[in-house]
Coordinates of C-alpha atoms in Angstrom, one line a residue:
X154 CA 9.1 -10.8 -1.2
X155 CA 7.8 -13.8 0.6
X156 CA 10.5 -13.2 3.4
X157 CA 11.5 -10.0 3.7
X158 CA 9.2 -8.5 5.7
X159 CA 9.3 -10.5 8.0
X160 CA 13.2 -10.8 8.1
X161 CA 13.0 -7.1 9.1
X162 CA 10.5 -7.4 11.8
X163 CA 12.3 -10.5 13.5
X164 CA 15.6 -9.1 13.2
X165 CA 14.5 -5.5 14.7
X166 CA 12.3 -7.8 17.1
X167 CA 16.0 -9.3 18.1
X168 CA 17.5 -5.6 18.6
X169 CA 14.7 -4.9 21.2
X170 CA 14.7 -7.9 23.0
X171 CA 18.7 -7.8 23.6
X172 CA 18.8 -4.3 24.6
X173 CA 15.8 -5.1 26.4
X174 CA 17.3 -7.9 28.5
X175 CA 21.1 -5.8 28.7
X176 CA 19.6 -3.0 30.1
X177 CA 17.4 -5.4 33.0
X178 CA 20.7 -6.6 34.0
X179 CA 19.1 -10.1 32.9
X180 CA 20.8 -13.4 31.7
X181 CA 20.1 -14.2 28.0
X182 CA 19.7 -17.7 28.6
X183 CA 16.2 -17.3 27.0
X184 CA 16.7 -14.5 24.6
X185 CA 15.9 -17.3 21.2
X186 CA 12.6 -17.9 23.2
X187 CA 11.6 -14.2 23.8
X188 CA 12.0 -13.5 20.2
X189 CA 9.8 -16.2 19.1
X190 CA 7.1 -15.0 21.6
X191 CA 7.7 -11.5 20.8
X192 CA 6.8 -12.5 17.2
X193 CA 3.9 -14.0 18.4
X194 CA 2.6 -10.8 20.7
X195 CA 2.8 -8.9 17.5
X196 CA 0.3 -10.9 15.1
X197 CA -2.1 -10.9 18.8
X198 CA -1.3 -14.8 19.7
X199 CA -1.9 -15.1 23.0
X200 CA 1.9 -15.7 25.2
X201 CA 1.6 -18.0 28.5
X202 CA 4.1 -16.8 31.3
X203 CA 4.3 -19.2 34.2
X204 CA 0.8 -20.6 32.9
X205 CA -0.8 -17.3 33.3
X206 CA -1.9 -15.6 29.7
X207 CA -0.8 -12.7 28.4
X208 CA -4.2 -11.7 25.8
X209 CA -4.7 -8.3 25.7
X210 CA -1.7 -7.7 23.5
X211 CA -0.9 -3.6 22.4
X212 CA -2.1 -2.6 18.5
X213 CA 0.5 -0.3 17.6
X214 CA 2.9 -3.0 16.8
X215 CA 0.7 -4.8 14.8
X216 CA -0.1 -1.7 12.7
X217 CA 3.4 -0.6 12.1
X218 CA 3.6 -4.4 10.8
X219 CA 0.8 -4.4 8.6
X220 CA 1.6 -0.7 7.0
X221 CA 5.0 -2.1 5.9
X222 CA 3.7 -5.3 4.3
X223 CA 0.4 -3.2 3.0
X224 CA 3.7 -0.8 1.0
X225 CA 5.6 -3.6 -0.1
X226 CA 2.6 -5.3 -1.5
X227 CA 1.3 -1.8 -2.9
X228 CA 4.9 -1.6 -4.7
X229 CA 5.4 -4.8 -6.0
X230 CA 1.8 -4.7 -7.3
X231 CA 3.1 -2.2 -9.9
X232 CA 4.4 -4.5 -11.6
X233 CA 1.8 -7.6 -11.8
X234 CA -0.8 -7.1 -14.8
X235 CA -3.0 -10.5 -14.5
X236 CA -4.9 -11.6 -11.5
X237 CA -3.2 -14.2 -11.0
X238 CA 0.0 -12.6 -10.8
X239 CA -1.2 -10.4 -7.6
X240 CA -3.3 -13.6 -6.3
X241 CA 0.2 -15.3 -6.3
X242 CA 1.7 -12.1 -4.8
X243 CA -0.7 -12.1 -2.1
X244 CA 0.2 -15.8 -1.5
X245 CA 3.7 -15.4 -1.4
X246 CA 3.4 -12.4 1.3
X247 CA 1.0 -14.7 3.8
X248 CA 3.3 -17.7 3.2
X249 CA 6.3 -16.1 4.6
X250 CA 5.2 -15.3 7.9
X251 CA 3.4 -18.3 7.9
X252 CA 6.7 -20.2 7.4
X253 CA 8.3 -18.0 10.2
X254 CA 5.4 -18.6 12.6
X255 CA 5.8 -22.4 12.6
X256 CA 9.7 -22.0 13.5
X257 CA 8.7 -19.4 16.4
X258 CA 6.3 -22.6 17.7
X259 CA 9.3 -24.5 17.7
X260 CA 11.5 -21.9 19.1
X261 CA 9.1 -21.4 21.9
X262 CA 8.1 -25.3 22.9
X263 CA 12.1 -25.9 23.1
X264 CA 12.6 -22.9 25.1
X265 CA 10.0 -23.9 27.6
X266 CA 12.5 -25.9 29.4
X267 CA 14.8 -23.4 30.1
X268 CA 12.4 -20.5 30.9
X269 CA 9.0 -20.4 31.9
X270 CA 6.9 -20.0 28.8
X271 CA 4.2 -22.4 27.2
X272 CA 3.4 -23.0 23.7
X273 CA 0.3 -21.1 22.6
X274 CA -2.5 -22.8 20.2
X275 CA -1.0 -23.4 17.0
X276 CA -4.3 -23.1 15.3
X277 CA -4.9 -19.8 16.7
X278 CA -1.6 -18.7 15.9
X279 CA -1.6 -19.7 12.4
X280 CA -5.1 -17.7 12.1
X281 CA -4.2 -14.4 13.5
X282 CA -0.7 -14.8 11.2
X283 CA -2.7 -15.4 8.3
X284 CA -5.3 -13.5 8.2
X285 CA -3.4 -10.3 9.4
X286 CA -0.9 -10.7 6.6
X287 CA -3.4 -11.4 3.9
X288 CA -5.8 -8.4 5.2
X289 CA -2.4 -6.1 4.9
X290 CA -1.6 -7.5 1.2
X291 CA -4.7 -7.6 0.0
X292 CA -4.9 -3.6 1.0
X293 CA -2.1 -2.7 -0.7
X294 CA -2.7 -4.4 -3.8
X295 CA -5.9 -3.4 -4.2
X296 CA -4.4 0.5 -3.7
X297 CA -2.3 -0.6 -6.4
X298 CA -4.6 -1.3 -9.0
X299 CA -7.6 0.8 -7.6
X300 CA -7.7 2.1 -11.1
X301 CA -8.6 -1.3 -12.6
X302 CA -10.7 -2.8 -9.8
X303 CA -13.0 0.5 -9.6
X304 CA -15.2 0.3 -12.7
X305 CA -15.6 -3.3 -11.8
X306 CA -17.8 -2.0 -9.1
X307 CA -21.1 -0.2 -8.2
X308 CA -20.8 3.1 -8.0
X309 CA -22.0 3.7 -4.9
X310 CA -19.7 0.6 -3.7
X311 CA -16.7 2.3 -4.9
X312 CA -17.6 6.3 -4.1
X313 CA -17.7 4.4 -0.2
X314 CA -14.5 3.2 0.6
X315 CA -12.8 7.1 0.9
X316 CA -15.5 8.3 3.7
X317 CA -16.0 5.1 4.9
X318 CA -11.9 5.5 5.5
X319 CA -12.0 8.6 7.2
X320 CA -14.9 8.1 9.2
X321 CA -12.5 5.4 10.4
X322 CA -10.1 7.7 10.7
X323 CA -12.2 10.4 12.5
X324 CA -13.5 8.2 15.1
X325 CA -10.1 7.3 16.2
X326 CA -9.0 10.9 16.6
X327 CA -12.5 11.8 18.1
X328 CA -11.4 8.8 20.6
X329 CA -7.4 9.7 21.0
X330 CA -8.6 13.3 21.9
X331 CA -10.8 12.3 24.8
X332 CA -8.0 9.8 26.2
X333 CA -5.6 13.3 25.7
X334 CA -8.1 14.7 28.1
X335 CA -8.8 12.1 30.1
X336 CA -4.8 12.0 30.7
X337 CA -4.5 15.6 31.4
X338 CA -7.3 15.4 34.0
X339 CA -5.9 12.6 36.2
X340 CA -2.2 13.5 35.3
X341 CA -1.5 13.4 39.3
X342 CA -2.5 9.3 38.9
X343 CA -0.5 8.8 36.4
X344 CA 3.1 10.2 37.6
X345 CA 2.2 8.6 40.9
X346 CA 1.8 5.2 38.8
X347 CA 5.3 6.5 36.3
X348 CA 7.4 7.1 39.9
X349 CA 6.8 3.3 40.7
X350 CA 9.4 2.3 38.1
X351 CA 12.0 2.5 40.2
X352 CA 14.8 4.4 38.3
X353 CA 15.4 6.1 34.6
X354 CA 15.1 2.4 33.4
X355 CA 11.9 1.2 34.7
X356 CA 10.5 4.8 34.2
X357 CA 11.6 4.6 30.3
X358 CA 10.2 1.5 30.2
X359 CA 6.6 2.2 31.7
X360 CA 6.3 5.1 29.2
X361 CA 7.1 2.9 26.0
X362 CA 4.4 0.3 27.1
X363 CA 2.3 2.5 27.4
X364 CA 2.6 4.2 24.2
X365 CA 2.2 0.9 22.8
X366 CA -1.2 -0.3 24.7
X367 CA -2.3 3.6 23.5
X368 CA -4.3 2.4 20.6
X369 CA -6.2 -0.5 22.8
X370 CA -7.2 2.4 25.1
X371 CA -8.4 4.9 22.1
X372 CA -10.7 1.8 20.8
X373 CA -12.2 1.3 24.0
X374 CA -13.1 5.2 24.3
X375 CA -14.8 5.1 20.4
X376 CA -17.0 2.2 22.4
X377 CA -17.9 4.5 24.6
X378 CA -18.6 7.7 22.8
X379 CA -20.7 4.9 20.4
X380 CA -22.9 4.0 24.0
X381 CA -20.8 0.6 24.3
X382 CA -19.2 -0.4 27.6
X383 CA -15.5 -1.1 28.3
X384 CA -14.6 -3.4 30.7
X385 CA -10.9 -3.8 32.6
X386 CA -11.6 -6.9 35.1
X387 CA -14.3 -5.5 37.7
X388 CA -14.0 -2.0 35.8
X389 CA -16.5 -0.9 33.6
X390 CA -16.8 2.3 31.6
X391 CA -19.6 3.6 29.9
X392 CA -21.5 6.9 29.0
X393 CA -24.3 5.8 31.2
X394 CA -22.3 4.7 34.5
X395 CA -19.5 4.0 36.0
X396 CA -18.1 0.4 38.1
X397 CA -15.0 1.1 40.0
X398 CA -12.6 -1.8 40.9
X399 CA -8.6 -2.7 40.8
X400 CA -6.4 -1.7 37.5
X401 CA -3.4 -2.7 36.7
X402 CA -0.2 -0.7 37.6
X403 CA 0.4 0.9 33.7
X404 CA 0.5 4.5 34.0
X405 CA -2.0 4.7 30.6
X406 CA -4.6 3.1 32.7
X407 CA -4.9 6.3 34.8
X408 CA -7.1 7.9 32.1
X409 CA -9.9 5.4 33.1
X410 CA -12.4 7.5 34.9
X411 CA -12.7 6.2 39.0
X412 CA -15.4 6.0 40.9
X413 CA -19.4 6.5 39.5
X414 CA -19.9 8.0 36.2
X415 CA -23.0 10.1 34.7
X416 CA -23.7 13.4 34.2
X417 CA -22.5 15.0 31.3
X418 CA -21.2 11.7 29.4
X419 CA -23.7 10.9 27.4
X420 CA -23.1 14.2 25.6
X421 CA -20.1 12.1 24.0
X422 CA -22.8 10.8 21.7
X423 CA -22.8 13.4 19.7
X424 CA -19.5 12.5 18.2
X425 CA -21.0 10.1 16.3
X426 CA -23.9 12.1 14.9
X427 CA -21.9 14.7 13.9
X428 CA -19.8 12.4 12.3
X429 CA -22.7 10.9 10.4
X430 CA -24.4 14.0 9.7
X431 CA -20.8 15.0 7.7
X432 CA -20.3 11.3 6.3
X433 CA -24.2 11.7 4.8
X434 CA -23.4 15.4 3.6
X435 CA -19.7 14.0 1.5
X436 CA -21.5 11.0 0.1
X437 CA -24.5 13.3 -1.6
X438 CA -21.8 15.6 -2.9
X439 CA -20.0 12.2 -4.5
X440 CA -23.2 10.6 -5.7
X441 CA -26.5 12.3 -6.2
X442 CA -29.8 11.2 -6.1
X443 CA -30.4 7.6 -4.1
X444 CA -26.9 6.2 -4.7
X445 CA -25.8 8.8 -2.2
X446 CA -28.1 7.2 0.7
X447 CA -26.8 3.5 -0.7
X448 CA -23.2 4.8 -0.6
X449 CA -23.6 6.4 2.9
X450 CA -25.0 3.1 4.4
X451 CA -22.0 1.1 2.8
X452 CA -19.1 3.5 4.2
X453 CA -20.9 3.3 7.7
X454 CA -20.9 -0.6 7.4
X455 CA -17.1 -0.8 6.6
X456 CA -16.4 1.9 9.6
X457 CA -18.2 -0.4 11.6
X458 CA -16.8 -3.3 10.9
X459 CA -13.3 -1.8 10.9
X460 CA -14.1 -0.9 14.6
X461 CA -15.5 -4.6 15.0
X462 CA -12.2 -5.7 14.4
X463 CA -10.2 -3.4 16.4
X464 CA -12.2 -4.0 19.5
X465 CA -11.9 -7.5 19.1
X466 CA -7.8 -7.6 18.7
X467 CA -7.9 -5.0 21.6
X468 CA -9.1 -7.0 24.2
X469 CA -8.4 -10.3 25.9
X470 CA -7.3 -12.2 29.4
X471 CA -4.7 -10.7 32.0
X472 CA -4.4 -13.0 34.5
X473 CA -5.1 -12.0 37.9
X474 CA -7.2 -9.2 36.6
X475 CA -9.1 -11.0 34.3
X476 CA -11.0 -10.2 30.9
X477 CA -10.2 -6.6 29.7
X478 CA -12.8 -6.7 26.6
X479 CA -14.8 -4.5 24.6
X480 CA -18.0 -6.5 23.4
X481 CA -16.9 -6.3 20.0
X482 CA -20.1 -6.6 18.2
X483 CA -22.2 -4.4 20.5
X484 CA -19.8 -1.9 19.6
X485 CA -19.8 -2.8 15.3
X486 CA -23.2 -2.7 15.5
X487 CA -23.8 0.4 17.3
X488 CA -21.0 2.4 15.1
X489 CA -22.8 1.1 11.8
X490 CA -26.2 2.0 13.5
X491 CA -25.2 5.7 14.7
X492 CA -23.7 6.2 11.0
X493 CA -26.5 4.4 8.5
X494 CA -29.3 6.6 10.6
X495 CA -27.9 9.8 10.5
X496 CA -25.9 9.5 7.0
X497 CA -28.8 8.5 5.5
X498 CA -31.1 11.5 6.9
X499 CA -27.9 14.2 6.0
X500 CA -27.4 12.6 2.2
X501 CA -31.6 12.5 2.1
X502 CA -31.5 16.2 3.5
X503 CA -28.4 17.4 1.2
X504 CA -29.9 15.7 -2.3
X505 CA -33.3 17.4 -1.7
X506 CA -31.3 20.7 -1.4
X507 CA -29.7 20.2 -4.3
X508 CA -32.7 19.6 -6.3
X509 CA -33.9 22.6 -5.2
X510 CA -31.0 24.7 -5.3
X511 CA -30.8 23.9 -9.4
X512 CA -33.0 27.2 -11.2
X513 CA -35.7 25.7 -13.1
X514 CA -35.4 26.4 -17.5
X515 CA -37.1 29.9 -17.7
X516 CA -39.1 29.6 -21.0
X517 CA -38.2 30.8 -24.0
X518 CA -40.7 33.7 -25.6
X519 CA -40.1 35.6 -28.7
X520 CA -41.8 39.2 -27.8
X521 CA -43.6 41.1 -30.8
X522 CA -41.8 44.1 -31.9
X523 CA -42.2 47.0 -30.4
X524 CA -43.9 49.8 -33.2
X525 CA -43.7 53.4 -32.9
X526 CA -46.4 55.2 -33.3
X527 CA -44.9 58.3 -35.2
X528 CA -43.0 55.7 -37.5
X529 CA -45.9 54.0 -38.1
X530 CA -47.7 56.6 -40.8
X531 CA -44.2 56.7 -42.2
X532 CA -43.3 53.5 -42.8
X533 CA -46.8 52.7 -44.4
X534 CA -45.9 54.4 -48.1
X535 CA -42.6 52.4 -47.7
X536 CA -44.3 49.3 -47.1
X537 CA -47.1 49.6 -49.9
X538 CA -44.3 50.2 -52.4
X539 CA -42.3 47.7 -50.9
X540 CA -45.5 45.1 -51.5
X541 CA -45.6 46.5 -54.9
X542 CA -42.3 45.8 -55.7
X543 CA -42.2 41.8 -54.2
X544 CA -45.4 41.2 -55.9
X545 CA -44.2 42.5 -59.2
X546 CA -40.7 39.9 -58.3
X547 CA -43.2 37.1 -57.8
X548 CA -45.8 37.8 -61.1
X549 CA -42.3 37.7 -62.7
X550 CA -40.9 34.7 -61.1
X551 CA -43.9 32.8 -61.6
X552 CA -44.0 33.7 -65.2
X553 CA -40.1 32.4 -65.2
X554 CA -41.3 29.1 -63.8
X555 CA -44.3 28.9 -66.0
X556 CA -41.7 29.1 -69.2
X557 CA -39.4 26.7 -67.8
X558 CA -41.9 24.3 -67.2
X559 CA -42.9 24.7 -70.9
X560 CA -39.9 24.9 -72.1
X561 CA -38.6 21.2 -69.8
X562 CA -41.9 19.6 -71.6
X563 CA -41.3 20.6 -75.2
X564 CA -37.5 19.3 -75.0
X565 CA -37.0 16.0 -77.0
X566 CA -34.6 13.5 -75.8
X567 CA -31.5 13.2 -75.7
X568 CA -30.6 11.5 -79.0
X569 CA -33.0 13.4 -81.2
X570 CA -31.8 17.0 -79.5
X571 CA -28.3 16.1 -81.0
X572 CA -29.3 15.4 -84.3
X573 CA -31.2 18.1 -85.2
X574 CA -28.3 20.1 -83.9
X575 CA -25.9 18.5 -86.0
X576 CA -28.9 19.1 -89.3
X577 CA -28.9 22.8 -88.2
X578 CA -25.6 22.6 -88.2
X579 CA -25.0 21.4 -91.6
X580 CA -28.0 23.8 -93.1
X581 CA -26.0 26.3 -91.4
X582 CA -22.7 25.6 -93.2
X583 CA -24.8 25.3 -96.6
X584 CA -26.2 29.0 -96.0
X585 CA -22.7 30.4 -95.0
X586 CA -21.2 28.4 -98.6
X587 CA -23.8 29.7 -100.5
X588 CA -23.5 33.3 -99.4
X589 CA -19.6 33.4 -100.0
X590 CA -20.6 32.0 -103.5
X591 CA -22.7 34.9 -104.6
X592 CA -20.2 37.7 -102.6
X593 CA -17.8 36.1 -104.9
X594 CA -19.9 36.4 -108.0
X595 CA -21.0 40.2 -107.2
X596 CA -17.2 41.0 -107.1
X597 CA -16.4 39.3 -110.2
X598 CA -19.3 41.3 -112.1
X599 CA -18.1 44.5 -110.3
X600 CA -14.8 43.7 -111.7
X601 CA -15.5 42.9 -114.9
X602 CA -17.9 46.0 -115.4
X603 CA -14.9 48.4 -114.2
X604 CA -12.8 46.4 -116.9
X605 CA -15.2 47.7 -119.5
X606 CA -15.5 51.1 -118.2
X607 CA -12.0 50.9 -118.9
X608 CA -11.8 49.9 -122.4
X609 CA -14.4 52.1 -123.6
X610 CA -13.0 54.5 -126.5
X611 CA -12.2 58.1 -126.0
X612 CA -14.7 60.2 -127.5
X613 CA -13.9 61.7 -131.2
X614 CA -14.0 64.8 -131.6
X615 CA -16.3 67.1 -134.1
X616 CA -14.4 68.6 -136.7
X617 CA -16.4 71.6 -136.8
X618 CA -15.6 72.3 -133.0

């Protein structure tokens, strides 16, 4: 993990520099020592050529470099579960390069015999290697375990870091568009600057640096749209006014605007209201109520800052034609500024809707009901009986309750109910014996008088009948 990333990018970084050198017809005396300063022009460490430096060095290497160590980082995170697992992740992916940049310093102080190159600032180097690396692992394995880390934060902290992202994102599409334009608009400058390459070669090669220095060229149009400056030696662009001078011969360079600017420009700072207006109007639909102003102002700090850094890595020396920069916290400052104000007014603007928008509880009122007239006269015989009858029920039920009350007070307890139950009981049985004694008696007397009857003589006869 520590090493492979960067045993990609050097051996990819080889690939280019050979074909690079083949195709210029050039020895490759030097070719250890170009790869080693190659390495270097991709983390933004200044290169000296023939003592003059090499600063403004393009972006789009060093974001093809930090998405692939941001996805290895992202997928290896998958499987750490402790923090200190992905702390020691995270140290593991800086340490690499870190390990690779010190043999590049070597590389590059022996090769500086042979060919004309100078060894950079070691301390520098080391910096923009580190922190690069650790900004591009830390990203990826904080996307890893975003699940974990995000109710470990405020919520307005972490309902911010999705619009602060595509603000980012917008501004830097907002910016590519008007280079697009400013391209198509001077297109005659820049195939006159394209047919100075001498040849398919030279041609090819023009085009690809300056796809590369593209993204150094978007950054410095977000300055301006933001009412920041940009400034190419003598040359300096802004919303507000033009300063013509000398550019250098890339064919990317001919979207700079020539001569004296105004007008119309400063019409480019809508882009950023409209942005904030939108970035105000997502982060009240995230997070109502104040949280949606908090979490406004916090996506439009990290888009500045973002921006902050971009315009710093963008910029730098060029030799004879001297410091192309983009004041890089004029420019941070101004993004956040342009974003806070009008976020904050769209969420303010889009909460009170809300509120309002939401039907207030309609009360609740039980109506009387409705009589008829005609039904009235009706219903009154119904209803006298019908009072009749329940207060009949109640003298009844209230006579009930009277003799259960009396009849709960005259019980005895429990001891004495079961024993004169068991006395009836027995007087019971007595009565019952008894009785069968005297039926018995009447049947013997009934049978003893028909036993008489019986034995009665016959009646004599008179001898004078």
């Amino acid at each position: 993990m520590a090493f492979r990333s960067s045993g990609m990018a050097i051996l990819l970084i080889s690939a280019v520099v050979v074909v690079t050198l083949v195709s210029a017809s050039s020895d490759l005396t030097g070719t250890f020592g170009a790869i080693a300063a190659t390495w270097l022009a991709i983390h933004q460490v200044p290169v000296f050529i023939d003592d003059v430096q090499l600063g403004v060095l393009p972006l789009l290497p060093t974001a093809l470099m930090m998405w692939v160590v941001a996805r290895r980082c992202a997928s290896a995170a998958t499987l750490v579960d402790t923090r200190v697992a992905a702390a020691r992740l995270v140290g593991a992916a800086v340490a690499g390069p870190l390990t690779v940049t010190a043999i590049c310093l070597a590389v590059v102080a022996d090769a500086s015999a042979a060919i004309p190159l100078s060894s950079p600032n070691a301390l520098s180097a080391f910096g923009w290697v580190a922190g690069i690396h650790l900004v591009a692992a830390a990203v990826g394995v904080a996307v890893a375990h975003w699940q974990i880390i995000e109710p470990e934060l405020p919520r307005w902290a972490s309902a911010a870091i999705r619009p602060g992202a595509w603000t980012t994102t917008a501004l830097l599409a907002a910016g590519s568009v008007a280079v697009l334009c400013a391209l198509l608009i001077s297109w005659s400058t820049v195939g006159d600057l394209l047919s100075r390459g001498g040849g398919f070669v030279g041609v090819l090669g023009l085009t690809v640096l300056s796809l590369l220095y593209l993204p150094n060229l978007v950054v410095g149009a977000v300055a301006v749209m933001t009412g920041a400056s940009a400034d190419i030696g003598d040359v300096s662009t802004s919303v507000f006014g033009n300063v013509g001078g000398d550019l250098p011969p890339l064919p990317i360079l001919g979207a700079v605007p020539a001569g004296q600017g105004g007008g119309f420009w400063p019409v480019l700072l809508v882009v950023p209201v409209a942005i904030g207006i939108y970035l105000g109007r997502d982060c009240a639909r995230r997070v109502g109520g104040q949280d949606g102003i908090l979490t406004a102002v916090a996506a439009a700090f990290m888009s500045g800052t973002v921006i902050a850094f971009l315009a710093l890595a963008s910029g730098g020396e060029l030799g004879y034609f001297g410091a192309v920069e983009v004041t890089w916290w004029a420019v941070g400052l101004l993004t956040f500024g342009w974003l806070a104000l009008f976020g904050s007014i769209s969420a303010l603007i889009t909460t009170w809707l809300q509120h309002r928008a939401v039907p207030a509880p309609e009360p609740t009122v039980t109506a009387p009901p409705v009589e008829v007239a005609g039904s009235a006269e009706v219903a009154e015989p119904a209803e006298a009986e019908d009072d009749e009858a329940s207060t009949d029920r109640a003298d009844e039920s209230v006579d009930e309750t009277d003799s259960a009350h009396e009849t709960e007070t005259e019980e005895p307890d429990a001891p004495e109910l079961e024993a004169e139950e068991s006395t009836a009981e027995e007087s019971t049985a007595e009565v019952s014996k008894a009785e069968e004694v005297e039926v018995d008696a009447v049947t013997v007397v009934d049978d003893s008088a028909d036993e008489s009857a019986t034995d009665l003589p016959s009646p004599v006869k008179d001898p004078s009948d």
